[in-house]
Every structure is written in C-alpha cells, then in structure tokens.
PDB file of C-alpha atoms in Angstrom:
ATOM      1  CA  UNK A1206      56.270 -12.243  -2.891  1.00 62.00           C
ATOM      2  CA  UNK A1207      55.703 -10.522   0.433  1.00 69.00           C
ATOM      3  CA  UNK A1208      58.524  -8.340   1.684  1.00 90.00           C
ATOM      4  CA  UNK A1209      58.704 -10.082   5.055  1.00 95.00           C
ATOM      5  CA  UNK A1210      57.324 -13.577   5.517  1.00 95.00           C
ATOM      6  CA  UNK A1211      56.643 -15.530   8.675  1.00 95.00           C
ATOM      7  CA  UNK A1212      54.783 -18.733   9.407  1.00 91.00           C
ATOM      8  CA  UNK A1213      51.587 -17.692  11.188  1.00 88.00           C
ATOM      9  CA  UNK A1214      51.639 -20.732  13.470  1.00 89.00           C
ATOM     10  CA  UNK A1215      50.650 -21.410  16.091  1.00 95.00           C
ATOM     11  CA  UNK A1216      53.977 -22.854  17.123  1.00 97.00           C
ATOM     12  CA  UNK A1217      53.401 -25.015  20.164  1.00 97.00           C
ATOM     13  CA  UNK A1218      56.287 -25.954  22.444  1.00 97.00           C
ATOM     14  CA  UNK A1219      56.378 -27.425  25.944  1.00 97.00           C
ATOM     15  CA  UNK A1220      57.714 -25.413  28.834  1.00 97.00           C
ATOM     16  CA  UNK A1221      61.499 -25.569  29.007  1.00 97.00           C
ATOM     17  CA  UNK A1222      61.966 -26.305  25.311  1.00 97.00           C
ATOM     18  CA  UNK A1223      63.617 -24.118  22.682  1.00 98.00           C
ATOM     19  CA  UNK A1224      61.223 -22.173  20.469  1.00 98.00           C
ATOM     20  CA  UNK A1225      62.533 -21.347  16.990  1.00 97.00           C
ATOM     21  CA  UNK A1226      60.837 -18.574  15.051  1.00 98.00           C
ATOM     22  CA  UNK A1227      61.764 -17.866  11.461  1.00 97.00           C
ATOM     23  CA  UNK A1228      61.485 -14.958   9.058  1.00 97.00           C
ATOM     24  CA  UNK A1229      62.542 -14.402   5.460  1.00 97.00           C
ATOM     25  CA  UNK A1230      62.776 -11.098   3.633  1.00 96.00           C
ATOM     26  CA  UNK A1231      62.822 -10.197  -0.011  1.00 94.00           C
ATOM     27  CA  UNK A1232      65.110  -7.157  -0.288  1.00 92.00           C
ATOM     28  CA  UNK A1233      68.700  -8.331  -0.314  1.00 91.00           C
ATOM     29  CA  UNK A1234      69.945  -4.834   0.564  1.00 91.00           C
ATOM     30  CA  UNK A1235      68.202  -4.741   3.949  1.00 93.00           C
ATOM     31  CA  UNK A1236      70.574  -4.080   6.845  1.00 91.00           C
ATOM     32  CA  UNK A1237      68.458  -3.763   9.992  1.00 95.00           C
ATOM     33  CA  UNK A1238      66.260  -6.459  11.491  1.00 96.00           C
ATOM     34  CA  UNK A1239      64.062  -6.548  14.549  1.00 97.00           C
ATOM     35  CA  UNK A1240      61.946  -8.908  16.610  1.00 98.00           C
ATOM     36  CA  UNK A1241      58.910  -7.626  18.467  1.00 98.00           C
ATOM     37  CA  UNK A1242      56.741  -9.473  20.942  1.00 98.00           C
ATOM     38  CA  UNK A1243      53.036  -8.666  21.100  1.00 97.00           C
ATOM     39  CA  UNK A1244      50.799 -10.011  23.812  1.00 97.00           C
ATOM     40  CA  UNK A1245      47.110 -10.220  23.058  1.00 94.00           C
ATOM     41  CA  UNK A1246      45.508  -6.808  23.481  1.00 92.00           C
ATOM     42  CA  UNK A1247      48.856  -5.056  23.888  1.00 95.00           C
ATOM     43  CA  UNK A1248      51.148  -3.113  21.588  1.00 96.00           C
ATOM     44  CA  UNK A1249      54.372  -4.536  20.105  1.00 97.00           C
ATOM     45  CA  UNK A1250      57.447  -4.533  22.314  1.00 97.00           C
ATOM     46  CA  UNK A1251      60.953  -4.526  20.861  1.00 96.00           C
ATOM     47  CA  UNK A1252      62.918  -7.511  22.165  1.00 96.00           C
ATOM     48  CA  UNK A1253      65.858  -7.887  19.776  1.00 96.00           C
ATOM     49  CA  UNK A1254      67.628  -6.028  17.024  1.00 95.00           C
ATOM     50  CA  UNK A1255      70.356  -7.432  14.787  1.00 96.00           C
ATOM     51  CA  UNK A1256      72.444  -5.791  12.097  1.00 95.00           C
ATOM     52  CA  UNK A1257      75.317  -8.198  11.336  1.00 94.00           C
ATOM     53  CA  UNK A1258      75.479 -11.784  10.174  1.00 96.00           C
ATOM     54  CA  UNK A1259      75.679 -14.306  12.957  1.00 96.00           C
ATOM     55  CA  UNK A1260      74.145 -14.633  16.386  1.00 97.00           C
ATOM     56  CA  UNK A1261      73.210 -12.038  18.978  1.00 97.00           C
ATOM     57  CA  UNK A1262      72.275 -13.206  22.446  1.00 97.00           C
ATOM     58  CA  UNK A1263      70.292 -11.392  25.123  1.00 96.00           C
ATOM     59  CA  UNK A1264      69.298 -13.526  28.080  1.00 97.00           C
ATOM     60  CA  UNK A1265      67.112 -16.383  26.862  1.00 97.00           C
ATOM     61  CA  UNK A1266      66.778 -14.821  23.418  1.00 98.00           C
ATOM     62  CA  UNK A1267      69.123 -15.329  20.473  1.00 98.00           C
ATOM     63  CA  UNK A1268      68.643 -13.612  17.146  1.00 98.00           C
ATOM     64  CA  UNK A1269      70.338 -15.135  14.125  1.00 98.00           C
ATOM     65  CA  UNK A1270      70.920 -13.377  10.813  1.00 97.00           C
ATOM     66  CA  UNK A1271      72.007 -14.831   7.485  1.00 96.00           C
ATOM     67  CA  UNK A1272      71.988 -12.108   4.847  1.00 95.00           C
ATOM     68  CA  UNK A1273      73.083 -14.458   2.062  1.00 95.00           C
ATOM     69  CA  UNK A1274      69.989 -16.577   2.640  1.00 95.00           C
ATOM     70  CA  UNK A1275      67.847 -13.533   3.529  1.00 96.00           C
ATOM     71  CA  UNK A1276      66.826 -15.226   6.708  1.00 95.00           C
ATOM     72  CA  UNK A1277      66.512 -14.059  10.300  1.00 98.00           C
ATOM     73  CA  UNK A1278      65.437 -16.178  13.233  1.00 98.00           C
ATOM     74  CA  UNK A1279      64.697 -15.876  16.926  1.00 98.00           C
ATOM     75  CA  UNK A1280      65.468 -18.644  19.391  1.00 98.00           C
ATOM     76  CA  UNK A1281      63.884 -18.627  22.828  1.00 98.00           C
ATOM     77  CA  UNK A1282      65.602 -20.974  25.257  1.00 98.00           C
ATOM     78  CA  UNK A1283      63.896 -22.453  28.299  1.00 98.00           C
ATOM     79  CA  UNK A1284      60.513 -21.312  26.988  1.00 98.00           C
ATOM     80  CA  UNK A1285      58.020 -20.210  29.621  1.00 97.00           C
ATOM     81  CA  UNK A1286      54.223 -19.953  29.434  1.00 97.00           C
ATOM     82  CA  UNK A1287      54.739 -16.197  29.763  1.00 97.00           C
ATOM     83  CA  UNK A1288      56.504 -16.281  26.374  1.00 98.00           C
ATOM     84  CA  UNK A1289      53.177 -17.158  24.743  1.00 98.00           C
ATOM     85  CA  UNK A1290      52.570 -14.240  22.375  1.00 97.00           C
ATOM     86  CA  UNK A1291      52.774 -13.245  18.746  1.00 97.00           C
ATOM     87  CA  UNK A1292      56.297 -12.528  17.534  1.00 98.00           C
ATOM     88  CA  UNK A1293      56.670 -10.007  14.735  1.00 97.00           C
ATOM     89  CA  UNK A1294      59.699  -9.813  12.474  1.00 97.00           C
ATOM     90  CA  UNK A1295      60.465  -6.347  11.089  1.00 97.00           C
ATOM     91  CA  UNK A1296      62.924  -5.242   8.424  1.00 96.00           C
ATOM     92  CA  UNK A1297      64.119  -1.811   7.358  1.00 94.00           C
ATOM     93  CA  UNK A1298      64.111  -1.710   3.545  1.00 91.00           C
ATOM     94  CA  UNK A1299      67.141   0.080   2.100  1.00 89.00           C
ATOM     95  CA  UNK A1300      66.495   3.704   1.311  1.00 88.00           C
ATOM     96  CA  UNK A1301      63.464   3.961   3.592  1.00 89.00           C
ATOM     97  CA  UNK A1302      62.925   5.229   7.120  1.00 89.00           C
ATOM     98  CA  UNK A1303      60.138   2.788   7.871  1.00 92.00           C
ATOM     99  CA  UNK A1304      59.959  -0.802   9.051  1.00 94.00           C
ATOM    100  CA  UNK A1305      58.099  -3.512   7.181  1.00 95.00           C
ATOM    101  CA  UNK A1306      56.485  -6.065   9.465  1.00 95.00           C
ATOM    102  CA  UNK A1307      55.721  -9.697   8.859  1.00 95.00           C
ATOM    103  CA  UNK A1308      52.333 -11.097   9.757  1.00 94.00           C
ATOM    104  CA  UNK A1309      53.714 -12.600  12.965  1.00 95.00           C
ATOM    105  CA  UNK A1310      54.068 -16.078  14.409  1.00 97.00           C
ATOM    106  CA  UNK A1311      51.889 -17.048  17.335  1.00 97.00           C
ATOM    107  CA  UNK A1312      53.829 -18.978  19.975  1.00 98.00           C
ATOM    108  CA  UNK A1313      52.088 -21.145  22.559  1.00 98.00           C
ATOM    109  CA  UNK A1314      54.138 -22.513  25.451  1.00 98.00           C
ATOM    110  CA  UNK A1315      52.325 -25.196  27.394  1.00 96.00           C
ATOM    111  CA  UNK A1316      53.115 -25.885  31.083  1.00 94.00           C
TER     112      UNK A1316
ATOM    113  CA  UNK B1282      64.133   3.642  24.333  1.00 79.00           C
ATOM    114  CA  UNK B1283      61.155   5.965  24.764  1.00 87.00           C
ATOM    115  CA  UNK B1284      57.960   6.069  26.774  1.00 93.00           C
ATOM    116  CA  UNK B1285      55.001   6.801  24.545  1.00 97.00           C
ATOM    117  CA  UNK B1286      51.454   7.625  25.567  1.00 97.00           C
ATOM    118  CA  UNK B1287      48.339   7.838  23.447  1.00 98.00           C
ATOM    119  CA  UNK B1288      44.980   9.452  24.018  1.00 97.00           C
ATOM    120  CA  UNK B1289      42.267   8.298  23.951  1.00 98.00           C
ATOM    121  CA  UNK B1290      42.906   4.649  24.780  1.00 97.00           C
ATOM    122  CA  UNK B1291      39.594   3.703  23.211  1.00 97.00           C
ATOM    123  CA  UNK B1292      36.545   5.376  21.728  1.00 98.00           C
ATOM    124  CA  UNK B1293      33.252   4.530  20.127  1.00 98.00           C
ATOM    125  CA  UNK B1294      32.278   6.947  17.371  1.00 97.00           C
ATOM    126  CA  UNK B1295      29.414   7.377  14.965  1.00 97.00           C
ATOM    127  CA  UNK B1296      29.944   7.091  11.241  1.00 97.00           C
ATOM    128  CA  UNK B1297      30.619  10.351   9.504  1.00 97.00           C
ATOM    129  CA  UNK B1298      32.400  11.918  12.468  1.00 98.00           C
ATOM    130  CA  UNK B1299      36.126  12.451  13.024  1.00 98.00           C
ATOM    131  CA  UNK B1300      38.449  11.462  15.838  1.00 98.00           C
ATOM    132  CA  UNK B1301      41.859  12.889  16.650  1.00 98.00           C
ATOM    133  CA  UNK B1302      44.357  10.603  18.363  1.00 98.00           C
ATOM    134  CA  UNK B1303      47.228  12.148  20.276  1.00 98.00           C
ATOM    135  CA  UNK B1304      50.678  10.642  20.699  1.00 97.00           C
ATOM    136  CA  UNK B1305      53.159  12.007  23.243  1.00 97.00           C
ATOM    137  CA  UNK B1306      56.770  10.884  23.655  1.00 96.00           C
ATOM    138  CA  UNK B1307      58.805  11.506  26.791  1.00 95.00           C
ATOM    139  CA  UNK B1308      61.868  12.610  24.812  1.00 92.00           C
ATOM    140  CA  UNK B1309      62.670  14.251  21.515  1.00 91.00           C
ATOM    141  CA  UNK B1310      62.522  11.786  18.646  1.00 90.00           C
ATOM    142  CA  UNK B1311      63.550  11.952  15.040  1.00 85.00           C
ATOM    143  CA  UNK B1312      60.571  10.288  13.427  1.00 92.00           C
ATOM    144  CA  UNK B1313      57.095   9.180  14.405  1.00 95.00           C
ATOM    145  CA  UNK B1314      54.907   6.654  12.662  1.00 97.00           C
ATOM    146  CA  UNK B1315      51.223   5.809  12.629  1.00 98.00           C
ATOM    147  CA  UNK B1316      49.977   2.249  12.135  1.00 98.00           C
ATOM    148  CA  UNK B1317      46.677   0.464  11.975  1.00 97.00           C
ATOM    149  CA  UNK B1318      46.165  -3.059  13.229  1.00 96.00           C
ATOM    150  CA  UNK B1319      43.000  -5.045  12.622  1.00 92.00           C
ATOM    151  CA  UNK B1320      42.234  -7.791  15.171  1.00 84.00           C
ATOM    152  CA  UNK B1321      44.447 -10.796  14.545  1.00 83.00           C
ATOM    153  CA  UNK B1322      46.328  -9.014  11.786  1.00 87.00           C
ATOM    154  CA  UNK B1323      49.759  -7.512  11.488  1.00 88.00           C
ATOM    155  CA  UNK B1324      50.677  -3.859  11.458  1.00 94.00           C
ATOM    156  CA  UNK B1325      49.868  -1.645   8.472  1.00 95.00           C
ATOM    157  CA  UNK B1326      51.822   1.596   8.224  1.00 96.00           C
ATOM    158  CA  UNK B1327      49.617   4.603   7.539  1.00 97.00           C
ATOM    159  CA  UNK B1328      52.212   7.348   7.401  1.00 96.00           C
ATOM    160  CA  UNK B1329      55.546   8.652   8.612  1.00 95.00           C
ATOM    161  CA  UNK B1330      55.539  11.993  10.419  1.00 93.00           C
ATOM    162  CA  UNK B1331      58.570  14.247  10.405  1.00 85.00           C
ATOM    163  CA  UNK B1332      58.717  17.415  12.427  1.00 81.00           C
ATOM    164  CA  UNK B1333      58.497  20.457  10.184  1.00 79.00           C
ATOM    165  CA  UNK B1334      57.461  18.663   7.015  1.00 81.00           C
ATOM    166  CA  UNK B1335      54.449  16.994   5.473  1.00 87.00           C
ATOM    167  CA  UNK B1336      53.732  13.438   6.488  1.00 92.00           C
ATOM    168  CA  UNK B1337      54.597  10.697   4.028  1.00 94.00           C
ATOM    169  CA  UNK B1338      51.637   8.413   3.374  1.00 96.00           C
ATOM    170  CA  UNK B1339      51.730   4.775   2.349  1.00 95.00           C
ATOM    171  CA  UNK B1340      49.854   3.448  -0.638  1.00 95.00           C
ATOM    172  CA  UNK B1341      46.145   3.306   0.092  1.00 95.00           C
ATOM    173  CA  UNK B1342      46.160   6.087   2.679  1.00 96.00           C
ATOM    174  CA  UNK B1343      45.478   9.729   1.877  1.00 96.00           C
ATOM    175  CA  UNK B1344      45.871  12.979   3.751  1.00 96.00           C
ATOM    176  CA  UNK B1345      42.211  13.939   3.446  1.00 96.00           C
ATOM    177  CA  UNK B1346      41.187  10.797   5.302  1.00 97.00           C
ATOM    178  CA  UNK B1347      44.094  10.635   7.779  1.00 97.00           C
ATOM    179  CA  UNK B1348      45.519  14.124   8.352  1.00 96.00           C
ATOM    180  CA  UNK B1349      48.596  14.100  10.574  1.00 96.00           C
ATOM    181  CA  UNK B1350      50.263  16.863  12.509  1.00 93.00           C
ATOM    182  CA  UNK B1351      53.770  16.897  13.985  1.00 93.00           C
ATOM    183  CA  UNK B1352      54.180  20.290  15.635  1.00 90.00           C
ATOM    184  CA  UNK B1353      57.317  19.418  17.620  1.00 91.00           C
ATOM    185  CA  UNK B1354      59.789  16.636  18.363  1.00 91.00           C
ATOM    186  CA  UNK B1355      57.687  14.981  21.077  1.00 94.00           C
ATOM    187  CA  UNK B1356      54.106  15.111  19.812  1.00 95.00           C
ATOM    188  CA  UNK B1357      51.954  14.036  16.884  1.00 96.00           C
ATOM    189  CA  UNK B1358      48.273  13.649  16.107  1.00 96.00           C
ATOM    190  CA  UNK B1359      46.394  11.437  13.676  1.00 97.00           C
ATOM    191  CA  UNK B1360      42.846  12.319  12.688  1.00 98.00           C
ATOM    192  CA  UNK B1361      40.533   9.689  11.269  1.00 98.00           C
ATOM    193  CA  UNK B1362      38.054  11.673   9.207  1.00 98.00           C
ATOM    194  CA  UNK B1363      34.533  10.926   8.022  1.00 97.00           C
ATOM    195  CA  UNK B1364      34.651   7.564   9.730  1.00 97.00           C
ATOM    196  CA  UNK B1365      32.946   4.413   8.545  1.00 97.00           C
ATOM    197  CA  UNK B1366      32.706   1.008  10.271  1.00 96.00           C
ATOM    198  CA  UNK B1367      35.669  -0.116   8.135  1.00 95.00           C
ATOM    199  CA  UNK B1368      37.839   2.303  10.120  1.00 97.00           C
ATOM    200  CA  UNK B1369      37.249   0.270  13.279  1.00 97.00           C
ATOM    201  CA  UNK B1370      40.725  -0.828  14.292  1.00 97.00           C
ATOM    202  CA  UNK B1371      43.566  -0.299  16.702  1.00 97.00           C
ATOM    203  CA  UNK B1372      45.669   2.729  15.860  1.00 98.00           C
ATOM    204  CA  UNK B1373      49.254   2.731  17.079  1.00 98.00           C
ATOM    205  CA  UNK B1374      51.886   5.396  17.082  1.00 98.00           C
ATOM    206  CA  UNK B1375      55.569   4.635  17.284  1.00 97.00           C
ATOM    207  CA  UNK B1376      58.751   6.639  17.536  1.00 96.00           C
ATOM    208  CA  UNK B1377      62.291   6.274  16.343  1.00 92.00           C
ATOM    209  CA  UNK B1378      64.634   7.740  18.882  1.00 84.00           C
ATOM    210  CA  UNK B1379      67.947   7.983  17.087  1.00 76.00           C
ATOM    211  CA  UNK B1380      70.002   7.042  14.103  1.00 75.00           C
ATOM    212  CA  UNK B1381      69.061   3.369  14.318  1.00 83.00           C
ATOM    213  CA  UNK B1382      65.819   2.170  12.801  1.00 90.00           C
ATOM    214  CA  UNK B1383      64.295   0.584  15.892  1.00 92.00           C
ATOM    215  CA  UNK B1384      60.838   1.854  16.822  1.00 95.00           C
ATOM    216  CA  UNK B1385      59.012   1.955  20.137  1.00 96.00           C
ATOM    217  CA  UNK B1386      55.245   1.766  20.286  1.00 97.00           C
ATOM    218  CA  UNK B1387      52.558   3.501  22.247  1.00 97.00           C
ATOM    219  CA  UNK B1388      49.776   1.483  23.901  1.00 98.00           C
ATOM    220  CA  UNK B1389      47.353   2.014  21.025  1.00 97.00           C
ATOM    221  CA  UNK B1390      43.889   3.487  20.551  1.00 98.00           C
ATOM    222  CA  UNK B1391      41.012   1.077  20.025  1.00 97.00           C
ATOM    223  CA  UNK B1392      38.477   2.710  17.738  1.00 98.00           C
ATOM    224  CA  UNK B1393      34.997   1.349  17.103  1.00 97.00           C
ATOM    225  CA  UNK B1394      32.805   3.056  14.511  1.00 97.00           C
ATOM    226  CA  UNK B1395      29.089   2.359  14.665  1.00 96.00           C
TER     227      UNK B1395
END
C-alpha cells in the first residue's frame, strides 16, 4: 500500500462547478497534511495546510480532514479554467521531518 | 513563506560529467530538501539537508552520486555526479521555514543528459 494515494485523474469539471479532490494516507499517526498545486512546467505551490479534523476554508478552497478514516480532501468552489493543474497531497509521517507526496490528481476545468 | 531561487534553471550535460545545482533562500530556514521529478510523475525525495550535519538520504540515493552541501541556513547545493541519461529530470529544492512541516519550493532545474 502506498503511503499517500490519489486518483491520477484527469478530473474534468465545468467552469463554476465544485471540484473535489481526494487523498488517503496509510500512517494513522500522521498529523500534518498539505495540498500543493502544480501547473505544467512549474514547481509545486502550497495552497492549503490542515492539522485538525474538520474543515479549513481559504477563499474558494476548503480542505477537509478525517483522521479516523485517514482521508483528506480539497474542495475548489466556483472552479475556473485557471485552476486547471495537478494537485498534490502531502503528508508528514510521524517521527520524520519530510513530506510524502501522492502522485497527484490532474484537474481540468472547461470553460 | 520563503522565496527560493535555483541556479541553473536548465542545463544540457554530457554523460560522465557532474553538475552542481545551487539553492538560495531569502531567509534563514531550518531544513532544506532536494527532490527529483520525472516528467508527468510525482516528487521523489532525494535527501534532507540540515545545516551543520550530514544530509539524510532516502532509499535508492547515495552520497557518492548526489553529494549535498549545506554551509549555512540560507544555501544548499546538490551535485549530480557521473551523470547518465537516466539522471535527466527536474531537480527541485524546497525549504521548511519554521516549526511546522510545510515546505516551499524553488523553481526547479531541468537537467538533460546526453
């Protein structure tokens, strides 16, 4: 089992819709979770971090964490074509300084 | 957050040679990391670089092939030694700025080995 799993996609949504990106992780002791956005040919950009169960909202983005289910998600409301990118989920394994990244989900928002 | 620069942004090298990639952060950071990303693939951590101590390498990566320096709290280098075409990739450095585990990435170095 991979440490961090994401559906590779592509996830296609129309402009204005809600995009829902999902991520599961294997280490139940993990405490820190991150979402990065990576445009083609660019480096990853941190867009959300979440540490506690529940929802965390920042503008059009909402991160959701459920530690019991070992599940973290990212919702993008009012999706825009400019949101088209690969979204990487990252988890800090307990006892380590590093992040473990999922393989990413490619999101396509059509006008 | 942190502003991170990398040099060179891209290079084309011959097999058997070495390339040193520089990573500069605009503020003092606790930890720096080096990743490799193949086209269309996710990030693979090469090593973690602490100031004043040896780098910690991930499984499959060795110091002889990827020596790392971290002379101060704002700078690190990664050398790709004795390159082969399989080393063609994007190399990214990142930095952790505080007690939290979030990392910020540099723009990357695109390496092509011929």
